[in-house]
């Protein structure tokens, strides 16, 4: 078995819910209704969170606006390493927004399975109805949403906000993943969201671009259908 670098091994030993992808997934869960955010947006956000996590662990770097794997590093986290292998197999750097959109459903499913295996969630598949998602810690989504909201509305200079916290708040706002981050909150903090998006790194900027592109395509399709 390939040994992990010391830095990667320390992170790999943390609880699965400490990772940014898991945190954004859990933030998007509704423990009262026992379900998670509906639609494809969560897949984009989870995929972006994976890229942020890989960059923070030193496994990805930014090369002229494109993501490039660093050496042959691995993290020990199966979800992160699956994305790393996909990047390595492609063979050349790709734009961050392209990677945010690529294989997002597969990455989301892999993360969900990881959380199930770790005992953090239980998922019940239901025909013709949304899946039932039960959390081991029902209070966790509320704490994560409160953290994101505090980051959005804080007077702390953005450059002093830890990158992972900036990324969590920005992705939650960009993806509209929590009712606490409603239109009024997002509008009031629109400048701060832009700053946090930049602070979160190129993967978070890539998330915004990917969502903007998706929304523009959907609007164009709707306009064509109506005409």
PDB file of N, CA and C in Angstrom, residues 15-17 111-123 133-138:
ATOM      1  N   UNK A  15     -12.606  12.882  11.845  1.00  0.00           N
ATOM      2  CA  UNK A  15     -13.961  12.382  11.641  1.00  0.00           C
ATOM      3  C   UNK A  15     -14.466  12.824  10.269  1.00  0.00           C
ATOM      4  N   UNK A  16     -15.243  11.965   9.621  1.00  0.00           N
ATOM      5  CA  UNK A  16     -15.673  12.242   8.251  1.00  0.00           C
ATOM      6  C   UNK A  16     -16.468  13.536   8.155  1.00  0.00           C
ATOM      7  N   UNK A  17     -17.218  13.893   9.194  1.00  0.00           N
ATOM      8  CA  UNK A  17     -18.030  15.112   9.150  1.00  0.00           C
ATOM      9  C   UNK A  17     -17.199  16.381   9.271  1.00  0.00           C
ATOM     10  N   UNK A 111     -20.182  10.578  -1.629  1.00  0.00           N
ATOM     11  CA  UNK A 111     -20.137  11.222  -0.317  1.00  0.00           C
ATOM     12  C   UNK A 111     -21.287  10.738   0.554  1.00  0.00           C
ATOM     13  N   UNK A 112     -22.475  10.645  -0.024  1.00  0.00           N
ATOM     14  CA  UNK A 112     -23.628  10.165   0.731  1.00  0.00           C
ATOM     15  C   UNK A 112     -23.370   8.759   1.254  1.00  0.00           C
ATOM     16  N   UNK A 113     -22.813   7.896   0.411  1.00  0.00           N
ATOM     17  CA  UNK A 113     -22.502   6.525   0.825  1.00  0.00           C
ATOM     18  C   UNK A 113     -21.449   6.513   1.926  1.00  0.00           C
ATOM     19  N   UNK A 114     -20.480   7.419   1.841  1.00  0.00           N
ATOM     20  CA  UNK A 114     -19.454   7.509   2.875  1.00  0.00           C
ATOM     21  C   UNK A 114     -20.066   7.889   4.219  1.00  0.00           C
ATOM     22  N   UNK A 115     -20.990   8.826   4.204  1.00  0.00           N
ATOM     23  CA  UNK A 115     -21.653   9.248   5.439  1.00  0.00           C
ATOM     24  C   UNK A 115     -22.540   8.147   6.006  1.00  0.00           C
ATOM     25  N   UNK A 116     -23.165   7.368   5.122  1.00  0.00           N
ATOM     26  CA  UNK A 116     -23.960   6.219   5.572  1.00  0.00           C
ATOM     27  C   UNK A 116     -23.057   5.186   6.234  1.00  0.00           C
ATOM     28  N   UNK A 117     -21.947   4.866   5.588  1.00  0.00           N
ATOM     29  CA  UNK A 117     -21.010   3.877   6.119  1.00  0.00           C
ATOM     30  C   UNK A 117     -20.456   4.305   7.474  1.00  0.00           C
ATOM     31  N   UNK A 118     -20.225   5.603   7.626  1.00  0.00           N
ATOM     32  CA  UNK A 118     -19.688   6.133   8.888  1.00  0.00           C
ATOM     33  C   UNK A 118     -20.754   6.229   9.973  1.00  0.00           C
ATOM     34  N   UNK A 119     -22.008   5.954   9.621  1.00  0.00           N
ATOM     35  CA  UNK A 119     -23.085   6.021  10.602  1.00  0.00           C
ATOM     36  C   UNK A 119     -23.575   7.422  10.888  1.00  0.00           C
ATOM     37  N   UNK A 120     -23.203   8.381  10.040  1.00  0.00           N
ATOM     38  CA  UNK A 120     -23.616   9.766  10.267  1.00  0.00           C
ATOM     39  C   UNK A 120     -25.017  10.041   9.738  1.00  0.00           C
ATOM     40  N   UNK A 121     -25.426   9.304   8.704  1.00  0.00           N
ATOM     41  CA  UNK A 121     -26.778   9.460   8.171  1.00  0.00           C
ATOM     42  C   UNK A 121     -27.337   8.084   7.829  1.00  0.00           C
ATOM     43  N   UNK A 122     -28.648   8.028   7.700  1.00  0.00           N
ATOM     44  CA  UNK A 122     -29.336   6.832   7.202  1.00  0.00           C
ATOM     45  C   UNK A 122     -30.251   7.282   6.074  1.00  0.00           C
ATOM     46  N   UNK A 123     -30.161   6.593   4.936  1.00  0.00           N
ATOM     47  CA  UNK A 123     -30.925   6.989   3.754  1.00  0.00           C
ATOM     48  C   UNK A 123     -31.913   5.890   3.389  1.00  0.00           C
ATOM     49  N   UNK A 133     -33.727  11.090   4.571  1.00  0.00           N
ATOM     50  CA  UNK A 133     -32.373  11.196   5.111  1.00  0.00           C
ATOM     51  C   UNK A 133     -32.473  11.516   6.602  1.00  0.00           C
ATOM     52  N   UNK A 134     -32.009  10.586   7.432  1.00  0.00           N
ATOM     53  CA  UNK A 134     -32.059  10.744   8.889  1.00  0.00           C
ATOM     54  C   UNK A 134     -30.639  10.952   9.401  1.00  0.00           C
ATOM     55  N   UNK A 135     -30.427  11.988  10.182  1.00  0.00           N
ATOM     56  CA  UNK A 135     -29.100  12.332  10.681  1.00  0.00           C
ATOM     57  C   UNK A 135     -28.856  11.758  12.075  1.00  0.00           C
ATOM     58  N   UNK A 136     -27.623  11.339  12.314  1.00  0.00           N
ATOM     59  CA  UNK A 136     -27.247  10.887  13.657  1.00  0.00           C
ATOM     60  C   UNK A 136     -27.264  12.061  14.631  1.00  0.00           C
ATOM     61  N   UNK A 137     -26.860  13.242  14.143  1.00  0.00           N
ATOM     62  CA  UNK A 137     -26.880  14.463  14.951  1.00  0.00           C
ATOM     63  C   UNK A 137     -27.841  15.459  14.304  1.00  0.00           C
ATOM     64  N   UNK A 138     -29.110  15.453  14.659  1.00  0.00           N
ATOM     65  CA  UNK A 138     -30.087  16.344  14.022  1.00  0.00           C
ATOM     66  C   UNK A 138     -29.777  17.831  14.187  1.00  0.00           C
TER      67      UNK A 138
END
